[in-house]
C-alpha cells in the first residue's frame, strides 16, 4: 500500500484537474483506490502509480460520459490531461544499459594514470588540487592526463558504435603508445 499512497498528493492533484472540484476529485481518487485494491494481484503490478493514474483517468471519462450536461471545455481538458508515464520505454533502458557497458569497457581500457585521473576528477568529483595531490603529480600534469583520458573515451565510445569490439580497443592501445612516444603523456 505504501507504493500507492506515497503518490496520494499527485493522484489528488491529477483528479482535481480532471474533475474541476475537490469533492469530485476525492471521489475519483477513492474509487481508483477501491478498484486497485479489489484486484487480487494488485501488489504484483510493476508501476502501481501509473496504474492508479490510468484508473483515475478512466473513471473521470466514464463519469463525464454519464453526465447529462456536457461542457465542451471539460471534454477538451479530459483529452489534454492524459496521464504521462514518466518511466522510460524498455528499449531506451536497454540502449542506455548497453551504452553504459560500452563506456565501462572503454574506461577499463584507459592507461592506468589517465583512468585514475578521470575517476578521481569526473566520477568522484574531487577538486583538481586534491586529485593532483592524491596522484602525487602537478595540476598541469593532471590536466594532461584528464585531457588524454577524456579524448580517448570520447573517441573510443563514438568509434565502437552499437558495441565494443577488440579491434577498437587494440587500435586505441596503439594510439596511446604512439602518444607516449611523442611525449603526450
GROMACS .gro file of C-alpha atoms in nm:
model
  185
    1UNK     CA    1   0.000   0.000   0.000
    2UNK     CA    2   0.291   0.233   0.067
    3UNK     CA    3   0.388   0.204  -0.301
    4UNK     CA    4   0.049   0.359  -0.385
    5UNK     CA    5  -0.015   0.605  -0.104
    6UNK     CA    6   0.322   0.775  -0.146
    7UNK     CA    7   0.174   0.931  -0.462
    8UNK     CA    8  -0.155   1.032  -0.297
    9UNK     CA    9  -0.094   1.406  -0.344
   10UNK     CA   10  -0.021   1.357  -0.713
   11UNK     CA   11  -0.331   1.141  -0.753
   12UNK     CA   12  -0.548   1.407  -0.590
   13UNK     CA   13  -0.395   1.689  -0.798
   14UNK     CA   14  -0.449   1.496  -1.120
   15UNK     CA   15  -0.807   1.410  -1.023
   16UNK     CA   16  -0.874   1.776  -0.935
   17UNK     CA   17  -0.757   1.885  -1.281
   18UNK     CA   18  -0.989   1.631  -1.439
   19UNK     CA   19  -1.294   1.684  -1.218
   20UNK     CA   20  -1.278   2.057  -1.165
   21UNK     CA   21  -1.366   2.049  -0.793
   22UNK     CA   22  -1.219   1.893  -0.481
   23UNK     CA   23  -1.518   1.678  -0.381
   24UNK     CA   24  -1.541   1.512  -0.720
   25UNK     CA   25  -1.163   1.472  -0.725
   26UNK     CA   26  -1.167   1.300  -0.386
   27UNK     CA   27  -1.439   1.066  -0.513
   28UNK     CA   28  -1.228   0.981  -0.818
   29UNK     CA   29  -0.922   0.902  -0.607
   30UNK     CA   30  -1.116   0.691  -0.358
   31UNK     CA   31  -1.287   0.499  -0.638
   32UNK     CA   32  -0.947   0.440  -0.803
   33UNK     CA   33  -0.800   0.306  -0.479
   34UNK     CA   34  -1.104   0.084  -0.424
   35UNK     CA   35  -1.074  -0.058  -0.778
   36UNK     CA   36  -0.699  -0.111  -0.740
   37UNK     CA   37  -0.717  -0.286  -0.403
   38UNK     CA   38  -1.006  -0.507  -0.516
   39UNK     CA   39  -0.768  -0.673  -0.761
   40UNK     CA   40  -0.627  -0.997  -0.621
   41UNK     CA   41  -0.278  -0.939  -0.759
   42UNK     CA   42  -0.253  -0.562  -0.719
   43UNK     CA   43   0.078  -0.593  -0.530
   44UNK     CA   44   0.236  -0.756  -0.837
   45UNK     CA   45   0.169  -0.453  -1.059
   46UNK     CA   46   0.505  -0.316  -1.174
   47UNK     CA   47   0.407   0.052  -1.159
   48UNK     CA   48   0.106   0.099  -0.929
   49UNK     CA   49   0.132   0.480  -0.955
   50UNK     CA   50   0.082   0.478  -1.333
   51UNK     CA   51  -0.189   0.214  -1.299
   52UNK     CA   52  -0.375   0.430  -1.045
   53UNK     CA   53  -0.341   0.737  -1.268
   54UNK     CA   54  -0.497   0.537  -1.554
   55UNK     CA   55  -0.785   0.425  -1.330
   56UNK     CA   56  -0.846   0.787  -1.224
   57UNK     CA   57  -0.847   0.897  -1.588
   58UNK     CA   58  -1.082   0.616  -1.695
   59UNK     CA   59  -1.318   0.685  -1.405
   60UNK     CA   60  -1.327   1.056  -1.493
   61UNK     CA   61  -1.402   0.975  -1.857
   62UNK     CA   62  -1.676   0.735  -1.751
   63UNK     CA   63  -1.835   0.994  -1.522
   64UNK     CA   64  -1.807   1.253  -1.795
   65UNK     CA   65  -1.993   1.026  -2.039
   66UNK     CA   66  -2.271   0.963  -1.787
   67UNK     CA   67  -2.323   1.332  -1.708
   68UNK     CA   68  -2.633   1.488  -1.862
   69UNK     CA   69  -2.478   1.829  -1.909
   70UNK     CA   70  -2.158   1.814  -2.105
   71UNK     CA   71  -1.937   2.118  -2.130
   72UNK     CA   72  -1.715   2.141  -2.434
   73UNK     CA   73  -1.416   2.279  -2.245
   74UNK     CA   74  -1.428   1.989  -1.996
   75UNK     CA   75  -1.424   1.744  -2.287
   76UNK     CA   76  -1.112   1.907  -2.426
   77UNK     CA   77  -0.941   1.911  -2.086
   78UNK     CA   78  -1.001   1.538  -2.037
   79UNK     CA   79  -0.821   1.466  -2.364
   80UNK     CA   80  -0.537   1.705  -2.284
   81UNK     CA   81  -0.477   1.559  -1.938
   82UNK     CA   82  -0.381   1.207  -2.042
   83UNK     CA   83  -0.160   1.069  -1.766
   84UNK     CA   84   0.206   1.083  -1.856
   85UNK     CA   85   0.413   0.782  -1.763
   86UNK     CA   86   0.748   0.919  -1.651
   87UNK     CA   87   0.917   0.579  -1.683
   88UNK     CA   88   1.148   0.538  -1.986
   89UNK     CA   89   1.046   0.288  -2.251
   90UNK     CA   90   1.206  -0.058  -2.224
   91UNK     CA   91   1.405  -0.012  -2.544
   92UNK     CA   92   1.552   0.314  -2.410
   93UNK     CA   93   1.653   0.137  -2.089
   94UNK     CA   94   1.823  -0.141  -2.288
   95UNK     CA   95   2.006   0.111  -2.508
   96UNK     CA   96   2.123   0.310  -2.205
   97UNK     CA   97   2.249  -0.005  -2.032
   98UNK     CA   98   2.435  -0.108  -2.346
   99UNK     CA   99   2.591   0.239  -2.373
  100UNK     CA  100   2.698   0.223  -2.010
  101UNK     CA  101   2.854  -0.122  -2.061
  102UNK     CA  102   3.046   0.005  -2.366
  103UNK     CA  103   3.164   0.313  -2.180
  104UNK     CA  104   3.278   0.099  -1.885
  105UNK     CA  105   3.475  -0.118  -2.129
  106UNK     CA  106   3.635   0.192  -2.278
  107UNK     CA  107   3.711   0.325  -1.930
  108UNK     CA  108   3.882  -0.001  -1.833
  109UNK     CA  109   4.099   0.024  -2.147
  110UNK     CA  110   4.242   0.363  -2.049
  111UNK     CA  111   4.606   0.382  -1.937
  112UNK     CA  112   4.625   0.349  -1.557
  113UNK     CA  113   4.715   0.713  -1.479
  114UNK     CA  114   4.450   0.851  -1.716
  115UNK     CA  115   4.189   0.615  -1.569
  116UNK     CA  116   4.281   0.720  -1.215
  117UNK     CA  117   4.270   1.092  -1.307
  118UNK     CA  118   3.932   1.061  -1.480
  119UNK     CA  119   3.786   0.855  -1.194
  120UNK     CA  120   3.900   1.091  -0.920
  121UNK     CA  121   3.808   1.411  -1.103
  122UNK     CA  122   3.494   1.319  -1.302
  123UNK     CA  123   3.342   1.029  -1.111
  124UNK     CA  124   3.446   1.107  -0.751
  125UNK     CA  125   3.415   1.481  -0.831
  126UNK     CA  126   3.725   1.584  -0.637
  127UNK     CA  127   3.881   1.928  -0.697
  128UNK     CA  128   4.187   1.936  -0.926
  129UNK     CA  129   4.434   2.022  -0.649
  130UNK     CA  130   4.316   1.732  -0.435
  131UNK     CA  131   4.334   1.488  -0.727
  132UNK     CA  132   4.686   1.609  -0.814
  133UNK     CA  133   4.792   1.565  -0.450
  134UNK     CA  134   4.647   1.212  -0.433
  135UNK     CA  135   4.823   1.117  -0.755
  136UNK     CA  136   5.143   1.294  -0.646
  137UNK     CA  137   5.159   1.499  -0.968
  138UNK     CA  138   5.126   1.865  -1.060
  139UNK     CA  139   4.791   2.017  -1.159
  140UNK     CA  140   4.916   2.073  -1.515
  141UNK     CA  141   5.014   1.704  -1.544
  142UNK     CA  142   4.673   1.611  -1.408
  143UNK     CA  143   4.511   1.825  -1.677
  144UNK     CA  144   4.712   1.639  -1.943
  145UNK     CA  145   4.602   1.300  -1.806
  146UNK     CA  146   4.240   1.418  -1.792
  147UNK     CA  147   4.252   1.562  -2.141
  148UNK     CA  148   4.404   1.248  -2.285
  149UNK     CA  149   4.166   1.017  -2.094
  150UNK     CA  150   3.852   1.209  -2.188
  151UNK     CA  151   3.963   1.243  -2.551
  152UNK     CA  152   4.026   0.867  -2.572
  153UNK     CA  153   3.693   0.785  -2.405
  154UNK     CA  154   3.507   1.008  -2.648
  155UNK     CA  155   3.692   0.865  -2.948
  156UNK     CA  156   3.651   0.501  -2.843
  157UNK     CA  157   3.289   0.540  -2.744
  158UNK     CA  158   3.194   0.705  -3.072
  159UNK     CA  159   3.404   0.458  -3.274
  160UNK     CA  160   3.254   0.148  -3.114
  161UNK     CA  161   2.901   0.249  -3.213
  162UNK     CA  162   2.649  -0.021  -3.123
  163UNK     CA  163   2.902  -0.239  -2.941
  164UNK     CA  164   3.263  -0.251  -2.829
  165UNK     CA  165   3.497  -0.468  -3.030
  166UNK     CA  166   3.852  -0.587  -2.976
  167UNK     CA  167   3.983  -0.405  -3.284
  168UNK     CA  168   3.880  -0.067  -3.149
  169UNK     CA  169   4.044  -0.135  -2.813
  170UNK     CA  170   4.365  -0.260  -2.978
  171UNK     CA  171   4.378   0.041  -3.209
  172UNK     CA  172   4.330   0.269  -2.909
  173UNK     CA  173   4.613   0.099  -2.718
  174UNK     CA  174   4.837   0.158  -3.019
  175UNK     CA  175   4.734   0.523  -3.021
  176UNK     CA  176   4.827   0.551  -2.650
  177UNK     CA  177   5.175   0.411  -2.719
  178UNK     CA  178   5.215   0.649  -3.012
  179UNK     CA  179   5.110   0.944  -2.793
  180UNK     CA  180   5.363   0.840  -2.526
  181UNK     CA  181   5.642   0.832  -2.785
  182UNK     CA  182   5.550   1.183  -2.894
  183UNK     CA  183   5.574   1.299  -2.533
  184UNK     CA  184   5.198   1.346  -2.484
  185UNK     CA  185   5.165   1.159  -2.157
   0.00000   0.00000   0.00000
